[in-house]
Amino acid sequence: MQGAEFESCPWNIMFDLFMGGRQQDLVFTLYSDHWRKMRKILTVPFFTSKVVQTYSNMWEHEMDLVIDELKKDGSARTEGVVIQRQLQLMLYNITYSMMFNTKFESLDDRLYIELARLNSERGRLTRSFEYNYGDFIPLLRPFLARYLSKCRDLKDRRLAFLNLNFHSKEEDGGITEANVMYLVDNLNIASQDTTLWTLEWTIAELVNHPVIQDKIRDGIMSVLKGEPVKESNLCRLPYLQATVKESLRVHTPVPLLIPHMNLEERKLGGYTIPKESKVVVNAWWLANNLELWKEPEQFRLERFLEEESATEVAAGRKVDFRLITFRTGRRRCPGMILAMPIAGVAIGRLLSNFKIKAPYGLEKVDVRGIRGQFSFRIANHSTVVLEPVDGIIN
């Protein structure tokens, strides 16, 4: 693309309601001084390498709590458990510890139950296709009145709940109430929703590919020699990293990326793009294109290891436009710096402690998905059997 000429993002009628007005957030806003200010305000406290280093011990502690709970649960070794529940609580504790210096004690925590319910309702509304035609055909917006009323009501209830129960970090730069709501939503997406979906997809694929599980576990044993998987040593575990990448490729959590927009008429690829056009990138198509990948329908880690080990793409020296799960350029998702290490450490620690299997009587778990405008989630939360592994890491 032509740099800043397509870096603006168009207004979105429904997200506008949740963010408290146009140009209040960092995603659906023009490429402008406001965007630069908001990115600085919201990135520095949460989305930098320093933040990752500061909070990585907390993440690892929360992951250890999940491991401990699963080891105590006798049913995990027999009929199996829906591990998604514990992973969701873990991600909430990571996110809300970073934002509000608070955590939830268990799945039965009253605040956790209410917050998860409100966020689930928020997710259901944002994933709905109901509002989409109003964005693309403004004349039809009056027919969205009932739906938008639900969005306004939910926004008010969520804001009241957050104001009553949490106190945000004070930062210089003029963070408004609307900015705080955006921050909560951004972290919900970057560190909760999409990360949770990725963890679920990855676990399901590992159940269906036990050989990959064994290779990851062998790599952890041989490389770390009893040291637990941490953010700081993920770089020494290429097979584990490739597993998360391949999961993101096969099961792209956001199939259609946030639309971009050109403020002026531009030429692109020999075509004239009219002023204020919505440019939508199909990330799923790029990640699953037969012309771009060898056997894209297969869950196969070698594509990120042997086949491309010598390329600049694999070495991280340029952007691989076939795999842009987190977007790219100036508008790249800042939550990437949290999501990737959290997913890698969580999967690594699970495999260090358990062999993850399908319930007895089944060879595989269901990996069918539910597609939405901005989401691709696993259709059925997998029940998995967790067989403890001795002699690796406690």
XYZ file of C-alpha atoms in Angstrom:
394
model
C 0.000 0.000 0.000
C 0.945 3.654 -0.352
C 1.810 4.367 3.253
C -0.096 7.109 5.000
C -2.487 7.611 2.068
C -4.506 4.569 3.198
C -3.787 4.733 6.939
C -7.090 6.303 7.989
C -9.918 4.081 9.196
C -13.560 4.990 8.490
C -16.157 5.792 11.089
C -18.194 2.797 12.277
C -21.733 3.444 13.470
C -21.822 0.771 16.170
C -18.287 1.162 17.553
C -18.997 4.890 17.707
C -21.667 4.172 20.317
C -19.323 2.150 22.509
C -16.499 4.681 22.234
C -18.609 7.689 23.180
C -18.435 9.623 19.924
C -16.448 9.974 16.733
C -12.656 10.177 16.944
C -12.600 9.077 20.599
C -10.726 5.843 20.047
C -7.573 4.613 18.344
C -9.016 2.176 15.789
C -11.890 3.827 13.947
C -10.257 7.194 13.504
C -8.446 9.196 10.848
C -4.672 9.109 10.547
C -4.067 12.423 12.291
C -2.484 14.198 15.243
C -5.350 12.875 17.375
C -4.468 9.307 16.380
C -0.781 9.871 17.173
C -1.655 11.331 20.570
C -4.026 8.482 21.404
C -1.535 5.840 20.318
C 1.123 7.339 22.573
C -1.243 7.668 25.539
C -2.559 4.129 25.244
C 0.568 2.341 24.020
C 3.204 3.447 26.535
C 1.477 2.041 29.681
C 0.410 -1.256 28.110
C 1.991 -2.147 24.758
C 5.786 -1.877 24.940
C 8.667 -4.296 25.479
C 9.258 -2.722 28.890
C 5.661 -3.493 29.882
C 6.079 -7.094 28.723
C 9.163 -7.462 30.921
C 7.439 -5.781 33.868
C 4.353 -7.979 33.808
C 5.732 -11.287 32.518
C 6.199 -12.676 36.041
C 2.554 -11.904 36.769
C 1.447 -13.688 33.584
C 3.505 -16.736 34.480
C 2.036 -16.812 37.993
C -1.502 -16.725 36.595
C -0.627 -19.565 34.221
C 0.776 -21.601 37.116
C -2.524 -21.121 38.966
C -4.349 -22.612 35.978
C -1.959 -25.582 35.956
C -2.483 -26.113 39.696
C -6.285 -26.007 39.370
C -6.234 -28.492 36.509
C -3.988 -30.853 38.484
C -6.393 -30.721 41.435
C -9.404 -31.460 39.227
C -9.750 -35.233 39.119
C -12.217 -35.057 36.240
C -9.497 -33.529 34.042
C -7.793 -36.943 33.952
C -10.970 -38.957 33.389
C -13.963 -37.517 31.538
C -12.141 -34.286 30.708
C -12.686 -30.560 31.249
C -13.575 -27.504 29.187
C -10.225 -25.784 29.605
C -11.572 -22.590 27.991
C -13.112 -21.517 31.316
C -9.824 -21.507 33.211
C -8.011 -19.834 30.319
C -10.607 -17.065 30.171
C -10.238 -16.372 33.894
C -6.456 -16.315 33.444
C -6.698 -13.755 30.630
C -9.115 -11.583 32.614
C -6.716 -11.579 35.559
C -3.780 -10.659 33.331
C -5.725 -7.871 31.638
C -7.381 -6.349 34.687
C -4.221 -6.592 36.777
C -2.480 -4.489 34.139
C -5.330 -2.002 33.760
C -6.767 -1.711 37.260
C -4.331 -3.566 39.546
C -7.046 -6.031 40.511
C -7.799 -9.702 39.946
C -10.607 -12.224 40.333
C -10.238 -15.049 42.826
C -12.140 -17.767 40.993
C -14.729 -18.578 38.351
C -17.346 -17.900 41.044
C -16.144 -14.347 41.751
C -19.195 -12.060 41.592
C -17.378 -9.261 39.776
C -15.889 -11.693 37.294
C -19.250 -13.257 36.484
C -20.901 -9.872 35.890
C -17.988 -8.468 33.885
C -17.751 -11.590 31.733
C -21.491 -11.393 31.103
C -21.308 -7.744 30.021
C -18.295 -8.379 27.821
C -19.970 -11.420 26.293
C -23.000 -9.310 25.442
C -20.689 -6.674 23.979
C -18.955 -9.316 21.875
C -22.242 -10.718 20.632
C -23.415 -7.292 19.492
C -20.147 -6.352 17.804
C -19.924 -9.690 16.003
C -23.460 -9.366 14.729
C -23.986 -8.596 11.051
C -27.077 -6.528 11.897
C -25.285 -3.197 11.851
C -23.140 -3.849 8.800
C -25.590 -2.733 6.147
C -26.032 0.596 7.924
C -22.318 1.303 7.531
C -22.270 0.548 3.829
C -25.744 1.849 2.917
C -26.431 4.950 5.052
C -30.042 5.165 3.828
C -30.768 1.963 5.763
C -29.484 3.260 9.106
C -32.972 4.234 10.357
C -33.866 0.533 10.319
C -31.126 -0.093 12.880
C -32.845 1.890 15.630
C -33.686 -1.104 17.821
C -30.233 -2.625 17.488
C -28.461 0.667 18.216
C -30.686 1.179 21.241
C -29.386 -2.138 22.613
C -25.816 -0.942 22.030
C -26.440 2.342 23.871
C -28.033 0.542 26.792
C -25.141 -1.893 27.070
C -22.564 0.899 26.811
C -24.218 2.735 29.716
C -24.390 -0.417 31.849
C -20.764 -1.356 31.185
C -19.518 2.156 31.919
C -21.502 2.290 35.172
C -20.116 -1.106 36.194
C -16.512 -0.103 35.487
C -16.860 3.237 37.260
C -18.343 1.522 40.306
C -15.869 -1.333 40.613
C -12.562 -0.277 39.049
C -10.199 2.674 39.104
C -8.092 3.204 35.997
C -4.448 4.194 36.063
C -3.918 7.926 35.852
C -1.836 8.889 32.832
C -0.746 12.266 31.542
C -2.144 13.383 28.232
C -5.844 13.814 28.913
C -7.442 10.359 28.956
C -11.198 10.857 28.910
C -13.994 8.546 29.997
C -14.463 7.533 26.371
C -10.737 6.783 26.067
C -10.928 4.467 29.089
C -13.844 2.617 27.495
C -11.778 2.223 24.346
C -8.803 0.959 26.340
C -10.951 -1.683 28.017
C -12.332 -2.766 24.649
C -8.915 -2.796 23.002
C -7.442 -4.965 25.740
C -10.546 -7.166 25.679
C -9.845 -7.828 22.010
C -6.035 -7.941 22.085
C -5.536 -9.848 25.344
C -8.833 -11.632 25.858
C -11.104 -12.405 22.929
C -8.649 -13.076 20.122
C -6.020 -14.558 22.439
C -8.603 -16.889 23.971
C -9.788 -17.964 20.518
C -6.190 -18.608 19.471
C -5.509 -20.676 22.594
C -8.652 -22.731 21.978
C -7.805 -23.342 18.324
C -4.204 -24.235 19.174
C -5.169 -26.685 21.920
C -7.727 -28.339 19.629
C -5.160 -28.720 16.838
C -2.594 -30.131 19.276
C -5.124 -32.717 20.457
C -5.621 -33.738 16.832
C -1.851 -33.738 16.165
C -0.236 -35.562 19.125
C 3.077 -35.861 17.261
C 3.366 -32.060 17.318
C 2.694 -32.114 21.063
C 5.542 -34.570 21.548
C 7.940 -32.477 19.446
C 7.151 -29.318 21.420
C 7.566 -31.158 24.713
C 10.835 -32.736 23.596
C 12.088 -29.305 22.552
C 11.231 -27.833 25.937
C 13.049 -30.670 27.719
C 16.170 -30.573 25.572
C 16.532 -26.796 25.322
C 15.365 -25.541 28.722
C 16.557 -28.545 30.770
C 13.987 -28.173 33.526
C 13.592 -24.408 33.312
C 9.933 -23.362 32.879
C 8.738 -21.771 29.647
C 8.893 -17.990 30.049
C 8.530 -14.963 27.826
C 12.294 -14.500 27.937
C 13.083 -17.975 26.564
C 10.344 -18.319 23.947
C 12.883 -17.315 21.295
C 14.731 -20.576 22.012
C 11.640 -22.670 21.226
C 11.002 -22.248 17.484
C 8.668 -25.247 17.254
C 6.411 -23.778 19.928
C 6.435 -20.378 18.223
C 5.645 -21.988 14.865
C 2.669 -23.767 16.432
C 1.084 -20.482 17.499
C 1.806 -18.932 14.078
C 0.282 -21.887 12.242
C -2.805 -21.724 14.447
C -3.186 -18.030 13.608
C -2.752 -18.825 9.917
C -5.242 -21.702 9.689
C -7.756 -20.131 12.064
C -7.348 -16.409 11.421
C -9.196 -14.849 14.404
C -10.116 -11.671 12.474
C -10.700 -12.818 8.854
C -11.547 -9.362 7.491
C -9.260 -6.717 8.937
C -10.480 -3.341 10.171
C -11.272 -1.315 7.005
C -8.884 1.397 5.849
C -9.819 4.555 3.965
C -8.119 7.021 1.622
C -8.889 10.680 2.289
C -8.166 11.646 -1.321
C -8.537 9.926 -4.696
C -5.591 7.617 -5.294
C -4.170 5.181 -7.853
C -3.524 1.660 -6.604
C -2.560 -1.354 -8.692
C -3.637 0.409 -11.862
C -7.069 1.268 -10.454
C -8.517 4.615 -9.437
C -9.682 4.473 -5.827
C -12.318 7.167 -5.199
C -11.996 9.481 -2.231
C -13.133 7.989 1.123
C -13.392 4.423 -0.177
C -13.438 1.581 2.339
C -10.526 -0.769 1.677
C -11.042 -4.184 3.305
C -8.197 -6.721 3.475
C -9.165 -10.408 3.571
C -6.491 -11.739 5.926
C -7.957 -15.243 5.890
C -7.687 -15.437 2.085
C -4.049 -14.344 2.201
C -3.274 -16.919 4.893
C -5.011 -19.792 3.077
C -4.278 -19.055 -0.580
C -3.105 -22.043 -2.637
C -0.899 -19.773 -4.730
C 0.899 -18.410 -1.675
C 1.252 -21.472 0.553
C 2.121 -25.131 0.130
C -0.835 -27.267 1.257
C -2.534 -24.398 3.115
C -5.374 -26.638 4.296
C -2.916 -28.690 6.368
C -1.850 -27.809 9.919
C 1.873 -28.074 9.236
C 4.602 -26.276 11.151
C 7.371 -26.928 8.640
C 6.210 -23.975 6.570
C 7.573 -21.710 9.340
C 10.692 -23.776 9.956
C 12.477 -25.840 7.298
C 10.785 -24.386 4.221
C 11.423 -20.753 5.103
C 14.224 -20.925 7.653
C 16.643 -19.061 5.384
C 14.274 -16.374 4.166
C 14.194 -12.783 5.333
C 10.519 -13.249 6.216
C 11.263 -15.986 8.736
C 14.149 -13.963 10.132
C 11.824 -11.032 10.748
C 13.597 -8.562 8.462
C 10.535 -7.683 6.418
C 6.774 -8.044 6.524
C 5.239 -11.294 5.307
C 2.061 -9.977 3.714
C 0.677 -13.504 3.512
C 0.229 -13.508 7.288
C -0.991 -10.178 8.652
C -3.200 -11.349 11.501
C -2.439 -8.176 13.465
C -2.500 -5.853 10.436
C 0.707 -4.075 9.468
C 2.196 -0.627 9.094
C 1.316 2.315 11.298
C -2.094 0.874 12.166
C -0.786 -2.498 13.284
C -2.572 -3.815 16.366
C -0.507 -2.734 19.405
C -1.853 -5.718 21.352
C 0.331 -8.062 19.299
C 3.193 -7.495 21.729
C 1.013 -8.986 24.495
C -0.945 -11.634 22.620
C 1.938 -13.577 21.077
C 4.037 -14.169 24.227
C 0.966 -14.849 26.378
C -0.227 -17.501 23.922
C 3.242 -19.017 23.568
C 3.924 -19.250 27.298
C 0.437 -20.603 28.059
C 0.695 -23.385 25.471
C 4.276 -24.160 26.494
C 3.414 -24.501 30.173
C 0.346 -26.626 29.467
C 2.390 -29.051 27.362
C 5.159 -29.082 29.980
C 2.673 -30.464 32.478
C 0.092 -32.413 30.467
C -0.506 -34.581 27.470
C -3.703 -33.132 26.039
C -6.054 -35.735 24.570
C -9.550 -36.066 23.191
C -12.158 -37.520 25.590
C -12.164 -41.297 25.829
C -13.891 -42.880 22.865
C -12.961 -40.023 20.522
C -9.889 -39.732 18.328
C -10.191 -36.010 17.641
C -11.976 -32.869 18.798
C -14.167 -30.656 16.643
C -12.296 -27.793 14.963
C -15.209 -26.323 13.045
C -15.593 -22.579 13.428
C -18.161 -19.788 13.494
C -17.373 -16.912 11.165
C -18.376 -13.329 11.844
C -17.577 -9.991 10.275
C -14.645 -9.386 12.616
C -14.222 -12.822 14.191
C -13.564 -16.511 13.582
C -14.184 -18.558 16.731
C -14.216 -22.261 17.446
C -17.802 -23.496 17.265
C -17.706 -25.819 20.279
C -15.524 -25.338 23.340
C -13.399 -28.488 23.397
C -13.587 -30.941 26.271
C -10.079 -32.354 26.685
C -8.440 -34.949 28.903
C -5.262 -33.807 30.654
C -2.811 -36.579 31.449
C -0.069 -35.324 33.809
C 3.492 -35.543 32.519
C 6.176 -36.519 35.026
C 9.760 -35.407 35.030
C 9.561 -32.115 33.123
C 8.464 -29.130 35.168
C 6.390 -28.755 38.312
